[in-house]
Coordinates of C-alpha atoms in Angstrom, one line a residue:
M1 CA -66.6 19.6 41.1
L2 CA -65.6 18.8 44.7
Y3 CA -68.1 16.8 46.7
G4 CA -70.9 18.1 44.6
T5 CA -69.8 21.7 44.7
A6 CA -69.0 23.4 41.4
L7 CA -66.0 25.8 41.6
S8 CA -64.7 28.1 38.9
S9 CA -61.3 28.6 40.5
R10 CA -58.7 25.7 40.5
L11 CA -56.4 27.4 43.1
L12 CA -57.0 26.5 46.7
L13 CA -55.1 28.8 49.1
G14 CA -53.8 28.3 52.7
T15 CA -54.1 31.1 55.2
A16 CA -51.1 30.7 57.5
Q17 CA -47.9 32.8 57.8
Y18 CA -49.0 35.9 56.0
P19 CA -47.5 39.2 57.2
S20 CA -50.8 40.7 58.2
P21 CA -54.6 40.0 58.0
A22 CA -54.9 42.7 55.4
I23 CA -52.3 41.2 53.1
L24 CA -54.0 37.8 53.5
A25 CA -57.4 39.2 52.5
E26 CA -55.8 40.9 49.4
A27 CA -54.0 37.7 48.5
I28 CA -57.2 35.7 48.6
S29 CA -58.8 38.2 46.3
A30 CA -55.8 38.3 44.0
A31 CA -55.8 34.5 43.7
G32 CA -59.5 34.4 42.9
A33 CA -59.7 31.5 45.4
E34 CA -63.0 30.0 46.3
V35 CA -61.7 27.6 48.8
I36 CA -59.3 28.5 51.6
T37 CA -57.8 26.1 54.2
V38 CA -57.7 26.9 57.9
S39 CA -55.9 25.2 60.7
L40 CA -57.7 24.8 64.0
R41 CA -54.4 25.8 65.7
R42 CA -55.0 29.3 64.4
E43 CA -57.7 29.6 67.0
G44 CA -57.1 31.1 70.4
P45 CA -56.7 34.7 71.4
G46 CA -58.0 36.8 68.5
G47 CA -59.4 33.7 66.8
G48 CA -62.8 35.3 66.5
A49 CA -61.3 38.1 64.5
F50 CA -59.6 35.7 62.2
R51 CA -62.8 33.8 61.6
E52 CA -64.5 37.0 60.7
L53 CA -61.8 37.8 58.2
I54 CA -62.0 34.4 56.4
R55 CA -65.8 34.5 56.4
A56 CA -65.8 38.0 54.9
S57 CA -63.7 36.6 52.0
G58 CA -66.8 34.7 50.8
C59 CA -64.7 31.6 50.3
R60 CA -65.6 28.0 51.2
I61 CA -63.7 27.1 54.4
L62 CA -61.7 23.9 54.3
P63 CA -60.4 23.2 57.9
N64 CA -57.4 21.0 58.2
T65 CA -55.9 18.7 60.8
A66 CA -52.4 20.1 60.3
G67 CA -49.8 18.8 62.8
C68 CA -51.8 15.7 63.8
H69 CA -49.7 12.6 64.1
S70 CA -52.3 10.0 65.0
V71 CA -55.7 8.8 64.0
K72 CA -57.3 9.8 67.3
E73 CA -55.8 13.3 67.2
S74 CA -56.8 13.8 63.6
V75 CA -60.4 12.6 64.1
T76 CA -60.8 14.6 67.3
T77 CA -59.5 17.8 65.5
A78 CA -61.9 17.2 62.6
H79 CA -64.9 17.0 64.9
M80 CA -63.8 20.2 66.7
A81 CA -63.3 21.9 63.3
R82 CA -66.8 20.9 62.1
E83 CA -68.3 22.4 65.2
L84 CA -66.3 25.6 65.1
F85 CA -66.5 26.3 61.4
G86 CA -69.9 24.8 60.6
T87 CA -68.7 22.6 57.7
N88 CA -68.4 18.9 57.1
W89 CA -65.4 19.5 54.7
I90 CA -62.1 18.5 56.2
K91 CA -58.6 18.4 54.8
L92 CA -57.3 15.3 56.6
E93 CA -53.6 15.1 57.6
V94 CA -52.1 12.3 59.6
I95 CA -48.4 13.1 59.6
G96 CA -46.0 10.1 59.8
H97 CA -42.6 11.6 59.6
A98 CA -41.5 14.6 61.7
D99 CA -38.8 15.8 59.2
T100 CA -40.4 15.3 55.8
L101 CA -44.0 15.7 57.1
Q102 CA -44.8 12.7 54.9
P103 CA -48.4 11.4 55.4
D104 CA -48.9 8.2 57.4
V105 CA -51.0 6.5 54.7
F106 CA -52.0 3.6 57.1
G107 CA -53.3 6.0 59.7
L108 CA -54.8 8.2 57.0
V109 CA -56.9 5.5 55.5
E110 CA -58.2 4.5 59.0
A111 CA -59.0 8.1 59.9
A112 CA -60.7 8.7 56.5
R113 CA -62.9 5.7 57.0
I114 CA -64.0 6.9 60.4
L115 CA -64.7 10.5 59.3
A116 CA -66.4 9.5 56.0
A117 CA -68.8 7.2 58.0
D118 CA -69.6 10.2 60.2
G119 CA -70.6 12.4 57.3
F120 CA -67.4 14.3 56.6
A121 CA -66.3 15.2 53.1
V122 CA -62.7 14.1 53.4
F123 CA -59.9 15.7 51.4
P124 CA -56.9 13.4 52.2
Y125 CA -53.3 14.7 52.1
T126 CA -51.6 11.7 50.8
T127 CA -48.7 10.5 48.6
E128 CA -48.7 9.5 45.0
D129 CA -49.0 5.8 46.0
L130 CA -51.7 4.1 43.9
I131 CA -52.6 1.5 46.6
A132 CA -53.1 4.2 49.2
G133 CA -55.3 6.1 46.7
E134 CA -57.4 3.0 46.1
R135 CA -57.8 2.4 49.8
L136 CA -58.8 6.0 50.4
L137 CA -61.4 5.9 47.8
A138 CA -62.7 2.7 49.2
A139 CA -62.8 4.4 52.6
G140 CA -65.3 7.0 51.3
C141 CA -63.0 9.8 49.9
E142 CA -64.1 11.4 46.6
V143 CA -61.0 13.5 46.2
L144 CA -57.3 12.6 46.5
M145 CA -54.6 15.2 47.3
P146 CA -51.1 13.9 46.6
W147 CA -48.1 15.9 47.6
G148 CA -45.8 17.4 45.1
A149 CA -43.0 17.6 47.6
P150 CA -42.6 18.0 51.3
I151 CA -44.8 20.8 52.9
G152 CA -43.1 24.2 52.6
S153 CA -40.1 22.9 50.6
G154 CA -40.9 24.6 47.3
Q155 CA -39.3 21.7 45.4
G156 CA -42.2 21.3 43.0
L157 CA -43.2 18.0 41.5
R158 CA -40.5 15.6 42.7
N159 CA -42.0 12.4 41.3
R160 CA -43.4 13.4 38.0
E161 CA -43.8 9.8 36.7
G162 CA -45.6 8.8 39.9
L163 CA -48.0 11.7 39.6
R164 CA -48.7 11.0 36.0
A165 CA -49.4 7.4 36.9
M166 CA -51.9 8.5 39.6
R167 CA -53.6 10.7 37.1
A168 CA -53.9 7.8 34.6
A169 CA -55.0 5.4 37.3
F170 CA -57.9 7.5 38.6
P171 CA -59.3 9.3 35.5
G172 CA -62.6 10.2 37.0
V173 CA -61.4 11.2 40.5
P174 CA -60.7 14.9 41.3
L175 CA -56.9 15.1 42.0
V176 CA -55.4 18.1 43.8
I177 CA -51.7 18.7 44.1
D178 CA -51.2 19.6 47.8
A179 CA -47.9 20.8 49.2
G180 CA -44.4 21.5 47.9
L181 CA -45.1 24.0 45.1
G182 CA -42.8 26.9 45.2
A183 CA -43.2 28.6 41.8
P184 CA -46.1 29.4 39.5
S185 CA -44.4 27.3 36.7
Q186 CA -44.7 24.2 39.0
A187 CA -48.4 24.8 39.4
A188 CA -48.8 25.2 35.6
E189 CA -46.9 21.9 35.1
A190 CA -49.3 20.1 37.5
M191 CA -52.3 21.5 35.6
E192 CA -50.7 20.5 32.3
M193 CA -50.5 16.9 33.6
G194 CA -54.3 16.9 34.0
Y195 CA -54.6 17.6 37.7
D196 CA -57.8 19.3 38.6
A197 CA -56.4 21.9 41.1
V198 CA -53.5 22.9 43.3
L199 CA -53.4 23.8 47.0
L200 CA -50.6 25.9 48.3
N201 CA -49.7 28.3 51.1
T202 CA -46.1 29.0 51.8
A203 CA -45.1 30.0 48.3
V204 CA -47.6 32.9 48.4
A205 CA -47.5 33.8 52.1
K206 CA -43.7 34.0 52.3
A207 CA -43.2 35.8 49.0
A208 CA -41.8 39.3 49.1
D209 CA -45.1 40.4 47.6
P210 CA -47.8 37.9 48.6
V211 CA -50.5 39.6 46.7
A212 CA -48.6 39.7 43.4
M213 CA -47.5 36.1 43.9
A214 CA -51.1 35.0 44.5
R215 CA -52.0 36.6 41.2
A216 CA -49.1 34.9 39.4
F217 CA -50.2 31.5 40.7
A218 CA -53.8 32.1 39.6
L219 CA -52.6 32.9 36.0
A220 CA -50.3 29.9 36.0
V221 CA -53.1 27.6 37.0
E222 CA -55.4 29.0 34.4
A223 CA -52.6 28.7 31.7
G224 CA -51.8 25.1 32.7
R225 CA -55.4 24.0 32.5
A226 CA -55.9 25.7 29.1
A227 CA -52.8 24.0 27.8
H228 CA -54.0 20.6 29.0
L229 CA -57.4 21.1 27.3
A230 CA -55.7 22.3 24.1
G231 CA -53.5 19.2 23.9
L232 CA -49.7 19.4 24.5
M233 CA -47.4 18.3 21.7
P234 CA -45.6 15.1 22.7
P235 CA -41.8 15.3 23.1
R236 CA -39.6 13.9 20.4
D237 CA -36.1 12.5 20.4
M238 CA -35.2 14.3 17.1
A239 CA -35.8 17.7 15.6
R240 CA -38.6 18.3 13.2
P241 CA -38.5 21.4 11.0
S242 CA -41.4 23.7 11.5
T243 CA -41.1 24.8 7.8
P244 CA -41.6 21.8 5.4
V245 CA -38.7 21.0 3.1
F246 CA -40.9 19.6 0.3
G247 CA -41.1 22.1 -2.5
M248 CA -38.0 24.1 -1.6
A249 CA -35.9 25.4 -4.5
E250 CA -32.9 23.3 -5.5
L251 CA -29.8 25.3 -6.4
A252 CA -27.4 23.8 -8.9

């Protein structure tokens, strides 16, 4: 449940960098995605055709403020996106570091507060910092989207303990891993931790076969969620035989 909207798919998919519009449409279908992210910077010549493609997908559109480095730029882009796409949902990015694309959590909280007060449903791209998470919730966010690793890096979950701590700290808040996933196994791991969904783009768009990779991520997310609900066995320092030794024959 995201901002009162029930979704059956826990895989959110980005729409940039695909080889062709046709492959993008097939990947969205293969992923079973119900929410797709769109950057306002995709608009321009041919932008109308792109909007028609994503609307034809039947998915909920989640515009983002990708590439914005200040509160003013992010807020302005969000307002333009709401007017263009007709939705109050916004994936909020306020980038603080040009190389790592790490979020500026100070600017992020300020922008989130402004947009939430203006009626936006804010999906903040943040770090696994617990204080930042608390401030974002206080600013009006109902969802937190911590990064797994830098955008487009494919490094997976670099700070597993931090992400586990965030899950434990906010048990009733929808948490979505956003950015850095490069393999379906990494998405499954995030879901096994108890995260509610994952959002990714590059790992699918840049795959040799984006459609097959989208399907692979969909299966991984489903498997990870099922494993979390089933209850994973805790790790042990020592071996434990799967066959009990009690009652075994003793040979003289």
